[in-house]
Amino acid sequence: MTRIYHAPPLREASFQATFSPPTGWDSTVPGLYYGDIRTDFPVKKEVPSSSGDEKGGGIRFETASGTPYIQVEPYRWSFVAGGFYPGWSVFSTLLVEYLKRFFSVTGAVFARDTRLIYLNKIRIPQEKFCLQEFFNLRQTWPSVGRSNDCMSFFSTAKIFIKDLESVLSFTFGTGPKPLSGNDFYLEIEIRALGEMSLARIAEWITPAHNAIETFFDGSFSEITHTEIFREVKNA
């Protein structure tokens, strides 16, 4: 059962996929797509490529509030909810609807490198503490208490999920010092292996989301769930 929090750590939820349209990339696609979605995403902005390609770039289509937004780049489509997350039911419904429209505009049949990513920010109020008190991630933790002058660190791992033919990976670490204080970041990503049709993506995303939720739930101690995230009891 999904936990509900008064102070949820989720900062951004995103879905990404790449495509190979039958006739290659058509530079008119963003404009055609915008014409189809502009009622719901009226704001259009040019943005740098999410892949860091200096020669490329993309178009971001935003709602009036700025989130969620859709980003279209050559051969890549992203759906992102940052700041305000509407909940999985709304997020997944919108994702599939606007992805379906993108498939229609491009004529694409399959997507690949399909990913669901959740970025979480966890702030620990104490200046000195043991990581094991708040985190259950299966890795080797520093054996001493951590303070604000500790060096930043990152840890990553990958887990193959056979039933989903996917790989779940996570990156855990601190932010740059000294600005981050006692902020920790946990990014959880699940990536499907191989190509998927739109129908297969619609079937895959909820089990993929559930796999992320299960990993997230087990990553923290009950103290973190109840005192840091302030879980709503009997919700």
XYZ file of N, CA and C in Angstrom:
705
model
N 0.838 -1.197 0.000
C 0.000 0.000 0.000
C 0.879 1.255 0.000
N 0.556 2.219 -0.805
C 1.335 3.440 -0.904
C 1.249 4.258 0.378
N 2.389 4.704 0.863
C 2.398 5.582 2.030
C 2.078 7.012 1.575
N 1.425 7.751 2.452
C 1.103 9.148 2.186
C 1.819 9.995 3.236
N 2.434 11.105 2.803
C 3.233 11.918 3.707
C 2.756 13.369 3.743
N 2.964 13.987 4.904
C 2.763 15.438 4.991
C 3.944 16.183 4.372
N 5.137 15.562 4.408
C 6.342 16.190 3.853
C 7.029 15.206 2.908
N 6.415 14.916 1.766
C 7.003 13.937 0.838
C 8.338 14.422 0.285
N 9.299 13.506 0.119
C 10.631 13.912 -0.354
C 10.736 14.033 -1.870
N 9.713 13.599 -2.601
C 9.796 13.602 -4.063
C 9.917 15.022 -4.597
N 10.944 15.248 -5.400
C 11.154 16.560 -6.013
C 10.853 16.565 -7.501
N 10.999 15.421 -8.154
C 10.705 15.379 -9.588
C 10.433 13.942 -10.009
N 9.390 13.760 -10.802
C 9.077 12.468 -11.417
C 9.124 12.669 -12.924
N 9.775 11.759 -13.620
C 9.878 11.940 -15.069
C 9.840 10.607 -15.797
N 9.380 10.684 -17.050
C 9.372 9.554 -17.965
C 10.123 9.995 -19.208
N 10.992 9.128 -19.720
C 11.761 9.461 -20.917
C 11.778 8.266 -21.860
N 11.781 8.547 -23.151
C 11.902 7.488 -24.140
C 12.497 8.071 -25.414
N 13.173 7.232 -26.189
C 13.692 7.645 -27.484
C 12.958 6.876 -28.584
N 12.944 7.452 -29.773
C 12.142 6.926 -30.871
C 12.950 6.887 -32.158
N 12.501 6.041 -33.061
C 13.057 5.997 -34.414
C 11.893 6.045 -35.396
N 11.420 7.248 -35.735
C 10.312 7.362 -36.693
C 10.663 6.689 -38.015
N 9.682 6.151 -38.718
C 9.947 5.403 -39.958
C 10.742 6.185 -40.992
N 10.541 7.485 -41.077
C 11.220 8.298 -42.093
C 12.314 9.180 -41.489
N 12.766 8.852 -40.276
C 13.769 9.689 -39.628
C 13.126 10.884 -38.941
N 13.954 11.695 -38.294
C 13.433 12.837 -37.551
C 13.012 13.955 -38.500
N 11.814 14.470 -38.274
C 11.265 15.567 -39.071
C 11.240 16.814 -38.193
N 11.900 17.870 -38.632
C 12.005 19.083 -37.813
C 10.661 19.784 -37.614
N 9.639 19.377 -38.355
C 8.314 19.982 -38.169
C 7.532 19.330 -37.039
N 8.061 18.223 -36.496
C 7.331 17.475 -35.457
C 6.981 18.337 -34.248
N 7.922 19.101 -33.660
C 7.546 19.903 -32.489
C 6.382 20.848 -32.751
N 6.375 21.496 -33.930
C 5.285 22.401 -34.259
C 3.957 21.685 -34.429
N 3.974 20.544 -35.113
C 2.757 19.759 -35.291
C 2.232 19.256 -33.946
N 3.153 18.821 -33.107
C 2.769 18.312 -31.787
C 2.202 19.435 -30.923
N 2.829 20.595 -30.983
C 2.343 21.740 -30.217
C 0.921 22.103 -30.625
N 0.646 22.027 -31.918
C -0.707 22.320 -32.368
C -1.733 21.373 -31.778
N -1.307 20.157 -31.463
C -2.217 19.158 -30.912
C -2.414 19.299 -29.404
N -1.408 19.849 -28.693
C -1.472 19.880 -27.226
C -1.513 21.287 -26.646
N -1.513 22.326 -27.459
C -1.330 23.686 -26.941
C -2.457 24.138 -26.020
N -3.637 23.550 -26.128
C -4.724 23.913 -25.204
C -4.334 23.592 -23.771
N -3.666 22.457 -23.572
C -3.261 22.032 -22.227
C -1.853 22.483 -21.865
N -1.013 22.695 -22.882
C 0.375 23.112 -22.664
C 0.648 24.357 -23.512
N 0.140 25.500 -23.083
C 0.202 26.702 -23.930
C 1.560 27.381 -24.004
N 2.447 27.116 -23.041
C 3.733 27.811 -22.988
C 4.792 26.999 -23.719
N 5.489 27.648 -24.652
C 6.515 26.968 -25.448
C 7.855 27.655 -25.242
N 8.892 26.852 -24.939
C 10.227 27.396 -24.692
C 11.284 26.539 -25.378
N 12.325 27.199 -25.886
C 13.482 26.465 -26.381
C 14.408 26.185 -25.204
N 14.914 24.948 -25.142
C 15.758 24.540 -24.016
C 16.962 23.761 -24.537
N 18.046 23.690 -23.743
C 19.206 22.885 -24.144
C 18.837 21.401 -24.193
N 19.616 20.626 -24.893
C 19.400 19.188 -24.971
C 19.583 18.549 -23.601
N 18.706 17.623 -23.244
C 18.827 16.925 -21.962
C 20.003 15.964 -21.950
N 20.504 15.614 -23.125
C 21.634 14.692 -23.225
C 22.974 15.415 -23.178
N 22.936 16.763 -23.126
C 24.168 17.530 -23.076
C 24.800 17.778 -24.435
N 24.064 17.451 -25.490
C 24.571 17.673 -26.835
C 24.543 19.173 -27.148
N 25.718 19.758 -27.328
C 25.801 21.202 -27.553
C 25.184 21.614 -28.890
N 25.145 20.707 -29.838
C 24.612 21.029 -31.159
C 23.095 20.905 -31.213
N 22.542 20.153 -30.276
C 21.102 19.914 -30.298
C 20.368 20.745 -29.271
N 19.100 20.651 -29.264
C 18.262 21.362 -28.310
C 16.861 20.818 -28.413
N 15.991 21.349 -27.601
C 14.632 20.841 -27.595
C 13.625 21.954 -27.375
N 12.380 21.565 -27.416
C 11.273 22.468 -27.142
C 10.530 21.937 -25.924
N 10.295 22.818 -24.979
C 9.539 22.448 -23.778
C 8.155 23.059 -23.859
N 7.146 22.229 -23.620
C 5.755 22.667 -23.606
C 5.250 22.589 -22.171
N 4.874 23.737 -21.607
C 4.496 23.808 -20.206
C 3.024 24.148 -20.031
N 2.477 23.684 -18.915
C 1.158 24.139 -18.520
C 1.284 25.570 -18.015
N 0.171 26.215 -17.742
C 0.207 27.594 -17.252
C 0.978 27.702 -15.944
N 0.958 26.647 -15.123
C 1.667 26.670 -13.841
C 3.122 26.245 -13.974
N 3.502 25.733 -15.125
C 4.889 25.317 -15.349
C 5.143 23.844 -15.142
N 4.229 23.132 -14.486
C 4.386 21.696 -14.266
C 3.030 21.020 -14.257
N 2.922 19.837 -14.873
C 3.979 19.113 -15.563
C 4.331 19.767 -16.896
N 5.420 19.293 -17.482
C 5.779 19.790 -18.805
C 6.239 18.629 -19.682
N 6.199 18.864 -20.981
C 6.657 17.894 -21.974
C 7.853 18.498 -22.699
N 8.891 17.710 -22.883
C 10.054 18.173 -23.637
C 10.263 17.270 -24.845
N 10.368 17.880 -26.009
C 10.563 17.153 -27.261
C 11.912 17.540 -27.846
N 12.720 16.544 -28.137
C 14.010 16.718 -28.796
C 14.070 15.732 -29.958
N 15.020 15.905 -30.865
C 15.148 14.905 -31.919
C 15.281 13.497 -31.346
N 14.308 12.660 -31.661
C 14.281 11.248 -31.252
C 14.059 11.033 -29.752
N 13.684 12.075 -29.010
C 13.485 11.905 -27.565
C 12.230 12.650 -27.103
N 11.481 12.001 -26.177
C 10.271 12.591 -25.599
C 10.321 12.406 -24.091
N 10.017 13.472 -23.343
C 10.039 13.417 -21.879
C 8.779 14.045 -21.307
N 8.312 13.478 -20.204
C 7.170 14.013 -19.469
C 7.623 14.175 -18.026
N 7.544 15.398 -17.504
C 8.164 15.700 -16.215
C 7.196 16.443 -15.296
N 7.124 15.998 -14.048
C 6.385 16.717 -13.005
C 7.383 17.094 -11.925
N 7.651 18.381 -11.798
C 8.561 18.859 -10.773
C 7.829 19.816 -9.851
N 8.248 19.867 -8.597
C 7.550 20.728 -7.647
C 6.283 20.056 -7.166
N 5.186 20.285 -7.861
C 3.926 19.655 -7.486
C 3.757 18.350 -8.252
N 3.609 17.247 -7.507
C 3.386 15.935 -8.110
C 1.923 15.575 -7.911
N 1.163 15.329 -8.992
C -0.283 15.124 -8.866
C -0.706 13.755 -8.377
N 0.247 12.860 -8.126
C -0.083 11.489 -7.740
C 0.033 10.573 -8.952
N 0.284 9.286 -8.695
C 0.570 8.360 -9.783
C -0.598 8.201 -10.744
N -1.805 8.131 -10.246
C -2.965 7.914 -11.115
C -3.080 9.017 -12.162
N -2.958 10.270 -11.734
C -3.053 11.399 -12.665
C -1.819 11.451 -13.556
N -0.643 11.305 -12.953
C 0.610 11.385 -13.700
C 0.647 10.355 -14.826
N 0.317 9.101 -14.522
C 0.390 8.035 -15.520
C -0.667 8.201 -16.607
N -1.856 8.672 -16.230
C -2.912 8.882 -17.219
C -2.513 9.954 -18.221
N -1.991 11.069 -17.720
C -1.539 12.144 -18.602
C -0.371 11.698 -19.464
N 0.556 10.980 -18.872
C 1.727 10.499 -19.584
C 1.317 9.676 -20.811
N 0.446 8.689 -20.599
C 0.033 7.814 -21.693
C -0.741 8.591 -22.756
N -1.595 9.516 -22.326
C -2.399 10.285 -23.278
C -1.522 11.114 -24.204
N -0.564 11.855 -23.655
C 0.254 12.737 -24.488
C 1.354 11.978 -25.223
N 1.758 10.828 -24.694
C 2.681 9.969 -25.429
C 1.979 9.377 -26.651
N 0.733 9.002 -26.475
C -0.066 8.483 -27.595
C -0.150 9.516 -28.727
N -0.356 10.767 -28.371
C -0.429 11.826 -29.381
C 0.918 12.007 -30.088
N 2.008 11.840 -29.333
C 3.337 11.970 -29.936
C 3.588 10.825 -30.920
N 3.210 9.613 -30.536
C 3.312 8.474 -31.450
C 2.569 8.785 -32.744
N 1.378 9.354 -32.612
C 0.546 9.635 -33.779
C 1.193 10.661 -34.699
N 1.764 11.719 -34.107
C 2.369 12.784 -34.913
C 3.623 12.300 -35.638
N 4.431 11.494 -34.963
C 5.699 11.057 -35.544
C 5.574 9.822 -36.420
N 4.501 9.047 -36.215
C 4.375 7.785 -36.930
C 5.239 6.689 -36.346
N 5.807 6.938 -35.155
C 6.655 5.937 -34.506
C 5.829 4.711 -34.108
N 6.464 3.564 -34.141
C 5.800 2.312 -33.762
C 6.336 1.794 -32.430
N 7.634 1.995 -32.195
C 8.263 1.506 -30.977
C 9.075 2.617 -30.308
N 9.253 2.464 -29.001
C 10.143 3.330 -28.234
C 11.224 2.455 -27.611
N 12.351 3.053 -27.348
C 13.429 2.331 -26.675
C 14.049 3.245 -25.612
N 14.935 2.666 -24.823
C 15.567 3.417 -23.732
C 14.491 4.098 -22.884
N 13.447 3.338 -22.581
C 12.298 3.863 -21.840
C 12.604 3.851 -20.344
N 12.422 4.996 -19.710
C 12.821 5.137 -18.309
C 11.756 5.867 -17.484
N 11.644 5.467 -16.232
C 10.843 6.165 -15.236
C 11.800 6.535 -14.113
N 11.825 7.823 -13.742
C 12.841 8.315 -12.805
C 12.191 9.160 -11.715
N 12.555 8.887 -10.465
C 12.084 9.692 -9.334
C 13.295 10.262 -8.605
N 13.292 11.572 -8.398
C 14.358 12.244 -7.650
C 13.805 12.698 -6.306
N 14.456 12.267 -5.233
C 14.016 12.594 -3.875
C 15.091 13.377 -3.132
N 14.649 14.309 -2.322
C 15.552 15.101 -1.483
C 15.169 14.867 -0.030
N 16.148 14.456 0.768
C 15.897 14.130 2.172
C 16.763 15.029 3.038
N 16.149 15.803 3.899
C 16.897 16.684 4.798
C 16.835 16.126 6.216
N 18.003 15.855 6.781
C 18.094 15.361 8.150
C 18.333 16.559 9.071
N 17.484 16.760 10.090
C 17.576 17.976 10.905
C 18.784 18.032 11.839
N 19.305 16.873 12.266
C 20.435 16.884 13.186
C 21.733 17.242 12.465
N 22.670 17.860 13.215
C 23.970 18.176 12.640
C 24.862 16.946 12.599
N 24.781 16.078 13.606
C 25.581 14.859 13.641
C 24.655 13.673 13.853
N 24.894 12.611 13.085
C 24.014 11.443 13.166
C 24.687 10.274 12.462
N 24.128 9.098 12.655
C 24.573 7.906 11.945
C 23.628 7.660 10.777
N 24.181 7.408 9.613
C 23.350 7.184 8.438
C 22.395 6.002 8.628
N 22.866 4.968 9.358
C 22.033 3.783 9.540
C 20.746 4.078 10.291
N 20.716 5.173 11.019
C 19.506 5.524 11.768
C 18.373 5.933 10.833
N 18.718 6.434 9.653
C 17.696 6.966 8.744
C 17.586 6.213 7.411
N 18.665 5.522 7.022
C 18.680 4.891 5.702
C 18.920 3.394 5.816
N 18.253 2.636 4.949
C 18.407 1.187 4.905
C 19.029 0.702 3.602
N 19.603 1.588 2.820
C 20.188 1.181 1.552
C 21.303 0.169 1.787
N 21.335 -0.858 0.959
C 22.287 -1.948 1.142
C 23.644 -1.591 0.549
N 24.396 -0.937 1.313
C 25.751 -0.570 0.892
C 26.581 -0.361 2.144
N 27.861 -0.101 1.976
C 28.748 0.141 3.107
C 28.672 1.603 3.495
N 28.239 1.845 4.728
C 28.089 3.220 5.190
C 29.316 3.654 5.974
N 29.597 4.945 5.993
C 30.646 5.437 6.895
C 30.306 5.051 8.329
N 31.289 4.641 9.078
C 31.039 4.127 10.422
C 30.959 5.218 11.474
N 31.199 6.460 11.065
C 31.159 7.559 12.026
C 30.003 8.478 11.721
N 29.627 9.294 12.702
C 28.582 10.281 12.486
C 29.017 11.282 11.432
N 28.056 11.849 10.758
C 28.350 12.788 9.678
C 28.013 14.196 10.121
N 28.858 15.150 9.771
C 28.584 16.547 10.080
C 28.641 17.357 8.793
N 28.319 18.635 8.898
C 28.224 19.472 7.706
C 29.541 19.621 6.948
N 30.673 19.392 7.622
C 31.941 19.560 6.919
C 32.428 18.257 6.289
N 31.561 17.235 6.290
C 31.915 15.978 5.632
C 32.002 16.178 4.125
N 32.796 15.385 3.469
C 32.883 15.459 2.021
C 31.629 14.871 1.397
N 31.289 15.339 0.218
C 30.168 14.781 -0.515
C 30.503 13.351 -0.937
N 29.471 12.514 -1.068
C 29.712 11.161 -1.536
C 28.521 10.696 -2.365
N 28.775 9.722 -3.227
C 27.726 9.134 -4.026
C 27.894 7.626 -4.034
N 26.798 6.928 -4.159
C 26.832 5.480 -4.286
C 25.788 5.085 -5.319
N 26.108 4.139 -6.170
C 25.173 3.686 -7.187
C 25.116 2.174 -7.209
N 24.020 1.638 -7.684
C 23.869 0.185 -7.835
C 22.770 -0.091 -8.845
N 22.806 -1.289 -9.448
C 21.796 -1.692 -10.413
C 21.245 -3.060 -10.035
N 19.933 -3.224 -10.262
C 19.242 -4.471 -9.938
C 18.420 -4.894 -11.151
N 18.625 -6.116 -11.638
C 17.847 -6.613 -12.763
C 16.519 -7.165 -12.264
N 15.418 -6.733 -12.878
C 14.082 -7.211 -12.521
C 13.576 -8.057 -13.683
N 13.641 -9.364 -13.523
C 13.362 -10.291 -14.614
C 11.939 -10.162 -15.135
N 10.956 -10.087 -14.233
C 9.552 -10.057 -14.646
C 9.232 -8.857 -15.536
N 9.945 -7.758 -15.333
C 9.696 -6.544 -16.111
C 10.688 -6.373 -17.253
N 11.671 -7.279 -17.329
C 12.741 -7.133 -18.313
C 13.308 -5.711 -18.241
N 13.630 -5.323 -17.030
C 14.069 -3.959 -16.759
C 15.211 -3.970 -15.754
N 15.898 -2.845 -15.683
C 16.970 -2.665 -14.708
C 16.622 -1.483 -13.814
N 16.597 -1.709 -12.505
C 16.376 -0.637 -11.537
C 17.738 -0.200 -11.012
N 17.979 1.086 -11.019
C 19.239 1.607 -10.510
C 18.966 2.785 -9.584
N 19.922 3.043 -8.710
C 19.757 4.201 -7.837
C 21.091 4.911 -7.668
N 20.989 6.196 -7.421
C 22.149 7.010 -7.058
C 21.810 7.708 -5.759
N 22.656 7.545 -4.769
C 22.427 8.141 -3.456
C 23.642 8.949 -3.069
N 23.433 10.145 -2.541
C 24.571 10.934 -2.115
C 24.173 12.266 -1.538
N 25.170 13.036 -1.210
C 24.956 14.364 -0.662
C 25.122 15.389 -1.765
N 24.661 16.603 -1.490
C 24.840 17.689 -2.442
C 26.174 18.369 -2.230
N 26.476 19.365 -3.048
C 27.736 20.106 -2.906
C 27.807 20.794 -1.549
N 28.968 20.777 -0.937
C 29.165 21.474 0.329
C 29.607 22.910 0.044
N 29.301 23.888 0.910
C 28.511 23.721 2.128
C 27.039 24.029 1.932
N 26.613 24.296 0.708
C 25.259 24.789 0.475
C 24.185 23.775 0.837
N 24.487 22.474 0.691
C 23.449 21.472 0.867
C 23.133 21.166 2.324
N 24.028 21.543 3.257
C 23.772 21.243 4.651
C 23.622 19.750 4.860
N 22.506 19.335 5.453
C 22.252 17.918 5.684
C 21.277 17.357 4.657
N 21.394 17.802 3.433
C 20.532 17.317 2.359
C 21.142 16.090 1.688
N 20.307 15.059 1.513
C 20.692 13.871 0.779
C 19.755 13.725 -0.414
N 20.276 13.111 -1.468
C 19.482 12.925 -2.677
C 19.464 11.447 -3.054
N 18.288 10.961 -3.364
C 18.125 9.580 -3.809
C 17.365 9.596 -5.134
N 18.054 9.245 -6.203
C 17.413 9.132 -7.510
C 17.225 7.656 -7.829
N 15.992 7.266 -8.103
C 15.676 5.882 -8.442
C 15.168 5.849 -9.870
N 15.757 4.995 -10.664
C 15.400 4.905 -12.084
C 15.141 3.455 -12.458
N 14.123 3.222 -13.273
C 13.915 1.898 -13.841
C 13.885 2.051 -15.352
N 14.670 1.218 -16.023
C 14.816 1.313 -17.480
C 14.446 -0.014 -18.123
N 13.540 0.042 -19.081
C 13.127 -1.158 -19.797
C 14.196 -1.559 -20.802
N 14.398 -2.853 -20.950
C 15.359 -3.360 -21.912
C 14.650 -3.633 -23.238
N 15.238 -3.231 -24.324
C 14.646 -3.486 -25.630
C 13.604 -2.457 -26.018
N 12.928 -2.719 -27.134
C 11.914 -1.817 -27.658
C 10.536 -2.170 -27.111
N 9.669 -1.144 -27.049
C 8.309 -1.360 -26.580
C 7.330 -0.557 -27.424
N 6.172 -1.150 -27.690
C 5.094 -0.436 -28.357
C 4.387 0.452 -27.345
N 3.505 1.323 -27.824
C 2.732 2.163 -26.919
C 1.892 1.316 -25.973
N 1.282 0.251 -26.489
C 0.464 -0.624 -25.643
C 1.311 -1.276 -24.560
N 2.527 -1.694 -24.912
C 3.419 -2.321 -23.931
C 3.869 -1.305 -22.887
N 4.136 -0.075 -23.298
C 4.520 0.965 -22.341
C 3.384 1.193 -21.330
N 2.148 1.254 -21.839
C 0.999 1.470 -20.959
C 0.861 0.340 -19.937
N 1.265 -0.875 -20.325
C 1.223 -2.009 -19.397
C 2.406 -1.980 -18.428
N 3.532 -1.470 -18.888
C 4.781 -1.528 -18.123
C 4.868 -0.479 -17.032
N 4.323 0.710 -17.251
C 4.636 1.823 -16.361
C 4.147 1.615 -14.923
N 2.972 1.012 -14.725
C 2.499 0.847 -13.343
C 3.314 -0.192 -12.579
N 3.605 -1.388 -13.139
C 4.513 -2.291 -12.431
C 5.893 -1.676 -12.200
N 6.353 -0.866 -13.150
C 7.644 -0.194 -12.977
C 7.575 0.797 -11.818
N 6.499 1.565 -11.770
C 6.271 2.495 -10.666
C 6.220 1.747 -9.335
N 5.526 0.611 -9.312
C 5.415 -0.171 -8.074
C 6.777 -0.687 -7.623
N 7.628 -1.060 -8.580
C 8.973 -1.526 -8.232
C 9.779 -0.396 -7.590
N 9.637 0.821 -8.125
C 10.315 1.970 -7.540
C 9.782 2.247 -6.140
N 8.474 2.189 -5.970
C 7.878 2.432 -4.651
C 8.371 1.419 -3.622
N 8.455 0.155 -4.029
C 8.925 -0.876 -3.105
C 10.367 -0.606 -2.691
N 11.199 -0.236 -3.661
C 12.595 0.076 -3.354
C 12.680 1.305 -2.456
N 11.898 2.332 -2.781
C 11.885 3.558 -1.985
C 11.482 3.250 -0.542
N 10.412 2.489 -0.365
C 9.895 2.184 0.965
C 10.946 1.490 1.824
N 11.695 0.572 1.206
C 12.692 -0.164 1.958
C 14.007 0.562 2.131
N 14.138 1.729 1.521
C 15.392 2.477 1.591
C 15.542 3.291 2.872
N 14.438 3.441 3.612
C 14.453 4.311 4.786
C 13.967 3.573 6.030
N 14.463 4.016 7.171
C 14.005 3.470 8.444
C 12.621 4.025 8.763
N 11.958 3.405 9.715
C 10.637 3.894 10.126
C 10.731 5.292 10.738
N 11.860 5.607 11.324
C 12.058 6.958 11.863
C 11.966 7.990 10.737
N 12.577 7.673 9.606
C 12.535 8.592 8.471
C 11.120 8.731 7.935
N 10.434 7.597 7.787
C 9.064 7.639 7.274
C 8.146 8.456 8.187
N 8.296 8.275 9.489
C 7.358 8.908 10.421
C 7.780 10.307 10.864
N 9.088 10.532 11.096
C 9.526 11.817 11.641
C 10.029 12.799 10.577
N 10.664 12.297 9.533
C 11.194 13.182 8.492
C 10.142 13.443 7.420
N 9.532 12.360 6.912
C 8.508 12.497 5.881
C 7.117 12.729 6.474
N 6.972 12.488 7.766
C 5.714 12.704 8.494
C 4.557 11.941 7.828
N 4.704 10.623 7.882
C 3.688 9.739 7.284
C 2.313 9.985 7.895
N 1.311 10.000 7.041
C -0.078 10.134 7.487
C -0.578 8.766 7.918
N -0.861 8.602 9.158
C -1.314 7.311 9.670
C -2.799 7.106 9.383
N -3.129 5.845 9.109
C -4.535 5.458 8.831
C -5.120 6.233 7.655
N -4.241 6.560 6.666
C -4.715 7.305 5.498
C -5.508 6.402 4.554
